[in-house]
Amino acid sequence: MKKTTSEVIRNFAPSWFTITMGTGITAILIYTTPYNFKGCKEIGLVIFAFNCLLFTICTVISVLRYTIYPYTFSKMINHPGQSMFIGTIPMGFATIVNSIVFMFPKEENPWAPNLAFILFFVDVFLMLFSCLVVPFYKMAIHKNSFDKMFATWLLPVVPAVVTAASGSVVAQVLDTEKAKLVILLSYIIWGMGVPLSLCIVAFYYSKTVIHTLPPPEMLLSVFLPLGPLGQGSFGIVNLGIAANKLFAASNQDFVPVELIGQVAHAGGALVGLVLWGFGVFWLVMAIASTIYGLKRGKVAFNIGWWGLTFPTGVFISATNTFAKEFSNN
């Protein structure tokens, strides 16, 4: 049955922003691929433009929904399933922020660093709402049970990991004072997101062991743990790189700032490797679980399949970062 425009607006859910996450990371991976081919930059730019359009459309429809039908916001945030996808908004937005840094070098586009700096703080605001408000609702208002736990519980807190990683990218194109602010804030945000994500991943592992794999319609959610692990790895490594550059150029002499930068760089690489290794385990488990689940029953395509793209993409980004860090070239 064909839906009217008002029905589309009223039923529009935050889960649609998962499309912008997947599209955004695809644009970044194609543009920054180490295996360049003719036209890859142009393809990345086209997908980036398409992602901006998608994000704008989703944002406009969301604003219309909560303006015309204000009761839907309360209904959504009180829903134990729909509210989890609020985190997809700052994560989708972060891909746009990162794309601006990667695709518009400051040497040729002097406006890009300041725009990325401003948008980064917009993303911080969106992230704080997702990471602080939604988990409180999860603890105080939502009705939960261990056997009904899914990897989607990660979605409200992973934005902290993604925003911290975005800060590590933005900081590398800013002047000293702005870079210092973004780096310090990103370390704090990283500390907010990664430990909490690891707690949820541990509970999710226990749930799958005790209560088996998720149902067919949620099957591809097994890839979600790759998100905080891959992006956490990417973020801490790039924060170390940014800190090393910042402190190496610092004129302060009352503390060994150059040594601090070197420690942050080396420590970030080591912590990143540990997270990446944990991610390898979940990648293997996710692939095996998907194959096992597909053999046992028919899985119809649904919007949850977009949950496969972003976690896998950020894990690839972390892998590319390590390749650059440990390359002799």
Tab-separated table of C-alpha atoms in Angstrom:
chain	number	residue	atom	x	y	z
A	1	MET	CA	0.000	0.000	0.000
A	2	LYS	CA	1.367	3.405	-0.985
A	3	LYS	CA	1.955	5.716	1.972
A	4	THR	CA	1.071	9.388	2.010
A	5	THR	CA	3.692	12.068	2.659
A	6	SER	CA	2.318	12.686	6.149
A	7	GLU	CA	2.593	8.978	6.971
A	8	VAL	CA	6.194	8.881	5.746
A	9	ILE	CA	7.087	11.869	7.932
A	10	ARG	CA	5.236	10.568	10.992
A	11	ASN	CA	6.831	7.105	10.777
A	12	PHE	CA	10.354	8.279	9.903
A	13	ALA	CA	12.767	6.739	12.427
A	14	PRO	CA	16.388	7.590	13.386
A	15	SER	CA	17.449	4.205	11.998
A	16	TRP	CA	17.420	5.758	8.517
A	17	PHE	CA	20.599	7.637	9.452
A	18	THR	CA	22.454	4.304	9.278
A	19	ILE	CA	22.388	4.839	5.510
A	20	THR	CA	24.429	8.031	5.883
A	21	MET	CA	26.950	6.210	8.063
A	22	GLY	CA	27.526	3.520	5.461
A	23	THR	CA	27.560	5.940	2.538
A	24	GLY	CA	29.931	8.314	4.332
A	25	ILE	CA	32.530	5.707	5.250
A	26	THR	CA	32.371	4.308	1.709
A	27	ALA	CA	33.196	7.754	0.289
A	28	ILE	CA	36.142	8.133	2.680
A	29	LEU	CA	37.547	4.670	1.952
A	30	ILE	CA	37.369	5.142	-1.813
A	31	TYR	CA	38.930	8.610	-1.651
A	32	THR	CA	41.753	7.586	0.706
A	33	THR	CA	42.444	4.100	-0.651
A	34	PRO	CA	46.180	3.354	-0.843
A	35	TYR	CA	45.536	1.565	-4.156
A	36	ASN	CA	44.712	4.570	-6.302
A	37	PHE	CA	43.097	4.124	-9.672
A	38	LYS	CA	42.017	6.648	-12.257
A	39	GLY	CA	38.920	8.452	-11.100
A	40	CYS	CA	38.874	7.147	-7.508
A	41	LYS	CA	39.063	10.672	-6.048
A	42	GLU	CA	36.174	11.791	-8.234
A	43	ILE	CA	34.099	8.761	-7.228
A	44	GLY	CA	34.776	9.519	-3.571
A	45	LEU	CA	33.697	13.140	-4.038
A	46	VAL	CA	30.481	12.116	-5.801
A	47	ILE	CA	29.577	9.683	-3.017
A	48	PHE	CA	30.432	12.377	-0.445
A	49	ALA	CA	28.066	14.810	-2.170
A	50	PHE	CA	25.380	12.113	-2.267
A	51	ASN	CA	25.938	11.455	1.435
A	52	CYS	CA	25.508	15.161	2.239
A	53	LEU	CA	22.228	15.074	0.304
A	54	LEU	CA	21.057	11.963	2.162
A	55	PHE	CA	21.943	13.452	5.543
A	56	THR	CA	20.154	16.688	4.681
A	57	ILE	CA	17.013	14.829	3.573
A	58	CYS	CA	16.987	12.671	6.716
A	59	THR	CA	17.534	15.750	8.902
A	60	VAL	CA	14.757	17.752	7.239
A	61	ILE	CA	12.284	14.871	7.538
A	62	SER	CA	13.258	14.358	11.197
A	63	VAL	CA	12.775	18.051	11.995
A	64	LEU	CA	9.393	17.993	10.263
A	65	ARG	CA	8.407	14.857	12.151
A	66	TYR	CA	9.161	16.250	15.604
A	67	THR	CA	7.724	19.683	14.725
A	68	ILE	CA	4.451	18.524	13.183
A	69	TYR	CA	4.044	15.497	15.466
A	70	PRO	CA	5.867	16.477	18.710
A	71	TYR	CA	4.536	13.444	20.589
A	72	THR	CA	6.641	11.193	18.337
A	73	PHE	CA	9.864	12.371	20.018
A	74	SER	CA	8.732	11.187	23.434
A	75	LYS	CA	7.434	7.976	21.887
A	76	MET	CA	10.744	7.402	20.100
A	77	ILE	CA	13.077	8.086	23.028
A	78	ASN	CA	10.957	5.916	25.337
A	79	HIS	CA	11.068	3.038	22.845
A	80	PRO	CA	13.849	0.570	23.833
A	81	GLY	CA	14.602	-0.214	20.188
A	82	GLN	CA	14.132	3.011	18.227
A	83	SER	CA	15.998	5.180	20.746
A	84	MET	CA	19.173	3.147	20.215
A	85	PHE	CA	19.452	4.611	16.725
A	86	ILE	CA	19.779	8.200	17.948
A	87	GLY	CA	23.506	7.476	17.938
A	88	THR	CA	23.475	7.032	14.172
A	89	ILE	CA	22.924	10.789	13.755
A	90	PRO	CA	26.276	11.982	15.202
A	91	MET	CA	28.054	9.034	13.580
A	92	GLY	CA	26.654	9.855	10.158
A	93	PHE	CA	27.515	13.521	10.693
A	94	ALA	CA	31.098	12.602	11.668
A	95	THR	CA	31.660	11.026	8.253
A	96	ILE	CA	30.861	14.405	6.687
A	97	VAL	CA	33.299	16.196	9.015
A	98	ASN	CA	36.077	13.717	8.209
A	99	SER	CA	35.351	13.903	4.490
A	100	ILE	CA	35.858	17.675	4.537
A	101	VAL	CA	39.337	17.194	6.030
A	102	PHE	CA	40.337	14.345	3.711
A	103	MET	CA	38.860	15.650	0.462
A	104	PHE	CA	39.565	19.371	0.771
A	105	PRO	CA	43.261	19.871	1.717
A	106	LYS	CA	43.855	23.106	3.621
A	107	GLU	CA	46.611	24.171	1.210
A	108	GLU	CA	44.061	24.447	-1.588
A	109	ASN	CA	40.981	25.104	0.555
A	110	PRO	CA	41.870	27.456	3.450
A	111	TRP	CA	38.235	27.472	4.582
A	112	ALA	CA	38.157	23.716	5.258
A	113	PRO	CA	39.940	23.602	8.675
A	114	ASN	CA	37.670	26.227	10.255
A	115	LEU	CA	34.548	24.585	8.846
A	116	ALA	CA	35.683	21.182	10.125
A	117	PHE	CA	36.456	22.747	13.529
A	118	ILE	CA	32.946	24.202	13.828
A	119	LEU	CA	31.216	21.045	12.603
A	120	PHE	CA	33.288	18.956	15.013
A	121	PHE	CA	31.748	20.786	17.969
A	122	VAL	CA	28.281	20.359	16.485
A	123	ASP	CA	29.031	16.644	16.394
A	124	VAL	CA	30.218	16.773	20.022
A	125	PHE	CA	26.854	18.224	21.042
A	126	LEU	CA	24.949	15.514	19.162
A	127	MET	CA	27.237	12.872	20.644
A	128	LEU	CA	26.671	14.061	24.221
A	129	PHE	CA	22.906	13.762	23.824
A	130	SER	CA	23.271	10.226	22.491
A	131	CYS	CA	25.868	9.072	25.031
A	132	LEU	CA	24.360	10.620	28.151
A	133	VAL	CA	20.601	10.858	27.630
A	134	VAL	CA	19.874	7.550	25.881
A	135	PRO	CA	21.867	5.345	28.319
A	136	PHE	CA	20.030	7.029	31.207
A	137	TYR	CA	16.707	6.151	29.581
A	138	LYS	CA	18.060	2.645	29.063
A	139	MET	CA	18.814	2.308	32.774
A	140	ALA	CA	15.855	4.167	34.264
A	141	ILE	CA	12.901	3.886	31.892
A	142	HIS	CA	13.266	1.121	29.312
A	143	LYS	CA	12.241	-2.412	30.200
A	144	ASN	CA	15.212	-4.670	29.474
A	145	SER	CA	16.127	-8.315	29.867
A	146	PHE	CA	19.419	-10.087	29.275
A	147	ASP	CA	17.984	-12.517	26.737
A	148	LYS	CA	16.634	-9.576	24.676
A	149	MET	CA	19.979	-7.801	24.510
A	150	PHE	CA	21.352	-7.066	21.027
A	151	ALA	CA	24.501	-5.426	19.721
A	152	THR	CA	22.367	-2.356	18.955
A	153	TRP	CA	22.900	-1.429	22.614
A	154	LEU	CA	26.274	-0.187	21.408
A	155	LEU	CA	24.760	2.442	19.121
A	156	PRO	CA	24.134	5.190	21.731
A	157	VAL	CA	27.698	5.049	23.134
A	158	VAL	CA	29.783	4.382	20.010
A	159	PRO	CA	29.300	8.017	18.873
A	160	ALA	CA	31.806	8.999	21.569
A	161	VAL	CA	34.398	6.733	19.946
A	162	VAL	CA	33.545	8.041	16.478
A	163	THR	CA	33.634	11.699	17.554
A	164	ALA	CA	37.002	11.221	19.259
A	165	ALA	CA	38.345	9.651	16.070
A	166	SER	CA	36.938	12.563	14.088
A	167	GLY	CA	38.725	14.952	16.437
A	168	SER	CA	42.002	13.152	15.772
A	169	VAL	CA	41.528	13.846	12.058
A	170	VAL	CA	40.404	17.460	12.437
A	171	ALA	CA	43.215	18.350	14.872
A	172	GLN	CA	45.880	17.565	12.296
A	173	VAL	CA	44.800	20.464	10.046
A	174	LEU	CA	44.247	23.112	12.755
A	175	ASP	CA	46.544	25.756	14.206
A	176	THR	CA	48.293	25.008	17.508
A	177	GLU	CA	45.754	26.410	19.976
A	178	LYS	CA	42.711	24.918	18.282
A	179	ALA	CA	44.499	21.601	17.791
A	180	LYS	CA	45.388	21.445	21.482
A	181	LEU	CA	41.746	21.972	22.467
A	182	VAL	CA	40.463	19.343	20.039
A	183	ILE	CA	43.121	16.773	21.011
A	184	LEU	CA	42.519	17.098	24.760
A	185	LEU	CA	38.754	16.967	24.289
A	186	SER	CA	39.047	13.963	21.972
A	187	TYR	CA	41.102	12.001	24.512
A	188	ILE	CA	38.409	12.655	27.122
A	189	ILE	CA	35.638	11.643	24.726
A	190	TRP	CA	37.606	8.527	23.709
A	191	GLY	CA	37.842	7.635	27.406
A	192	MET	CA	34.085	8.023	27.687
A	193	GLY	CA	33.254	5.815	24.727
A	194	VAL	CA	35.770	2.984	24.485
A	195	PRO	CA	35.590	1.554	28.052
A	196	LEU	CA	31.785	1.660	28.035
A	197	SER	CA	31.704	0.028	24.600
A	198	LEU	CA	33.983	-2.753	25.849
A	199	CYS	CA	31.624	-3.350	28.784
A	200	ILE	CA	28.687	-3.728	26.407
A	201	VAL	CA	30.696	-5.983	24.076
A	202	ALA	CA	31.530	-8.216	27.049
A	203	PHE	CA	27.848	-8.474	27.991
A	204	TYR	CA	26.939	-9.141	24.364
A	205	TYR	CA	29.437	-12.002	24.202
A	206	SER	CA	27.898	-13.484	27.353
A	207	LYS	CA	24.415	-13.109	25.904
A	208	THR	CA	25.279	-14.877	22.635
A	209	VAL	CA	26.979	-17.700	24.534
A	210	ILE	CA	24.046	-18.214	26.899
A	211	HIS	CA	21.105	-17.356	24.621
A	212	THR	CA	22.617	-18.087	21.157
A	213	LEU	CA	22.749	-15.810	18.091
A	214	PRO	CA	20.220	-13.039	17.309
A	215	PRO	CA	17.131	-13.793	15.182
A	216	PRO	CA	17.383	-13.623	11.359
A	217	GLU	CA	16.149	-10.026	11.097
A	218	MET	CA	18.917	-8.917	13.513
A	219	LEU	CA	21.583	-11.287	12.229
A	220	LEU	CA	23.948	-8.707	10.725
A	221	SER	CA	24.048	-6.791	14.006
A	222	VAL	CA	26.828	-9.218	14.971
A	223	PHE	CA	29.142	-6.910	12.989
A	224	LEU	CA	28.429	-3.930	15.263
A	225	PRO	CA	31.221	-4.669	17.808
A	226	LEU	CA	33.670	-3.971	14.981
A	227	GLY	CA	32.575	-0.323	15.155
A	228	PRO	CA	33.997	0.757	18.525
A	229	LEU	CA	37.010	-1.519	18.144
A	230	GLY	CA	37.942	-0.339	14.657
A	231	GLN	CA	37.150	3.327	15.265
A	232	GLY	CA	38.679	3.217	18.740
A	233	SER	CA	41.871	1.842	17.233
A	234	PHE	CA	41.858	4.424	14.432
A	235	GLY	CA	41.170	7.243	16.886
A	236	ILE	CA	43.831	6.486	19.489
A	237	VAL	CA	46.524	6.013	16.831
A	238	ASN	CA	45.666	9.278	15.092
A	239	LEU	CA	45.394	11.119	18.402
A	240	GLY	CA	48.939	9.961	19.122
A	241	ILE	CA	50.080	11.213	15.722
A	242	ALA	CA	48.359	14.567	16.246
A	243	ALA	CA	49.725	14.925	19.795
A	244	ASN	CA	53.250	14.131	18.631
A	245	LYS	CA	53.053	16.815	15.928
A	246	LEU	CA	51.568	19.337	18.349
A	247	PHE	CA	54.029	18.843	21.201
A	248	ALA	CA	57.018	18.644	18.882
A	249	ALA	CA	56.196	22.186	17.761
A	250	SER	CA	55.499	23.469	21.291
A	251	ASN	CA	57.734	26.114	22.872
A	252	GLN	CA	56.893	25.190	26.463
A	253	ASP	CA	59.970	24.135	28.414
A	254	PHE	CA	58.661	23.571	31.944
A	255	VAL	CA	57.528	20.051	31.059
A	256	PRO	CA	59.078	17.591	28.579
A	257	VAL	CA	56.295	18.154	26.062
A	258	GLU	CA	58.216	16.585	23.206
A	259	LEU	CA	58.538	13.382	25.227
A	260	ILE	CA	54.809	13.496	26.001
A	261	GLY	CA	54.065	13.595	22.293
A	262	GLN	CA	56.351	10.647	21.618
A	263	VAL	CA	54.757	8.629	24.426
A	264	ALA	CA	51.273	9.459	23.112
A	265	HIS	CA	52.335	8.360	19.636
A	266	ALA	CA	53.905	5.071	20.731
A	267	GLY	CA	51.230	4.350	23.346
A	268	GLY	CA	48.469	5.074	20.864
A	269	ALA	CA	49.943	2.599	18.392
A	270	LEU	CA	50.169	-0.126	21.053
A	271	VAL	CA	46.655	0.421	22.414
A	272	GLY	CA	45.343	0.620	18.867
A	273	LEU	CA	46.931	-2.711	17.991
A	274	VAL	CA	45.290	-4.352	21.006
A	275	LEU	CA	41.862	-3.022	19.996
A	276	TRP	CA	42.486	-4.040	16.380
A	277	GLY	CA	43.376	-7.561	17.508
A	278	PHE	CA	40.150	-7.760	19.510
A	279	GLY	CA	38.367	-6.583	16.381
A	280	VAL	CA	39.847	-9.455	14.361
A	281	PHE	CA	38.185	-11.893	16.760
A	282	TRP	CA	34.801	-10.217	16.296
A	283	LEU	CA	35.244	-10.028	12.529
A	284	VAL	CA	35.779	-13.785	12.345
A	285	MET	CA	32.855	-14.444	14.715
A	286	ALA	CA	30.593	-12.113	12.713
A	287	ILE	CA	31.412	-13.759	9.379
A	288	ALA	CA	31.018	-17.257	10.829
A	289	SER	CA	27.753	-16.321	12.572
A	290	THR	CA	26.343	-14.809	9.385
A	291	ILE	CA	27.177	-17.879	7.295
A	292	TYR	CA	25.763	-20.160	9.996
A	293	GLY	CA	22.584	-18.092	10.304
A	294	LEU	CA	22.029	-17.869	6.542
A	295	LYS	CA	22.286	-21.630	6.215
A	296	ARG	CA	19.676	-22.140	8.923
A	297	GLY	CA	17.031	-19.761	7.615
A	298	LYS	CA	16.058	-17.242	4.992
A	299	VAL	CA	17.135	-13.704	5.838
A	300	ALA	CA	15.207	-10.941	4.070
A	301	PHE	CA	16.872	-7.619	3.330
A	302	ASN	CA	15.986	-4.869	5.815
A	303	ILE	CA	17.412	-1.553	6.948
A	304	GLY	CA	19.466	-3.371	9.589
A	305	TRP	CA	21.771	-4.562	6.812
A	306	TRP	CA	23.251	-1.055	6.756
A	307	GLY	CA	24.698	-1.979	10.144
A	308	LEU	CA	27.236	-4.097	8.279
A	309	THR	CA	28.793	-1.272	6.235
A	310	PHE	CA	29.996	1.260	8.807
A	311	PRO	CA	31.617	-1.114	11.346
A	312	THR	CA	33.441	-2.954	8.573
A	313	GLY	CA	34.466	0.347	6.993
A	314	VAL	CA	35.977	1.834	10.147
A	315	PHE	CA	37.835	-1.419	10.790
A	316	ILE	CA	39.326	-1.082	7.296
A	317	SER	CA	40.261	2.530	8.120
A	318	ALA	CA	42.132	1.341	11.198
A	319	THR	CA	43.904	-1.292	9.109
A	320	ASN	CA	44.957	1.343	6.565
A	321	THR	CA	46.261	3.541	9.377
A	322	PHE	CA	48.473	0.762	10.718
A	323	ALA	CA	49.720	0.038	7.210
A	324	LYS	CA	50.862	3.667	6.922
A	325	GLU	CA	52.319	3.773	10.433
A	326	PHE	CA	54.430	0.646	10.086
A	327	SER	CA	55.342	1.077	6.433
A	328	ASN	CA	59.007	1.554	5.563
A	329	ASN	CA	57.889	3.809	2.721
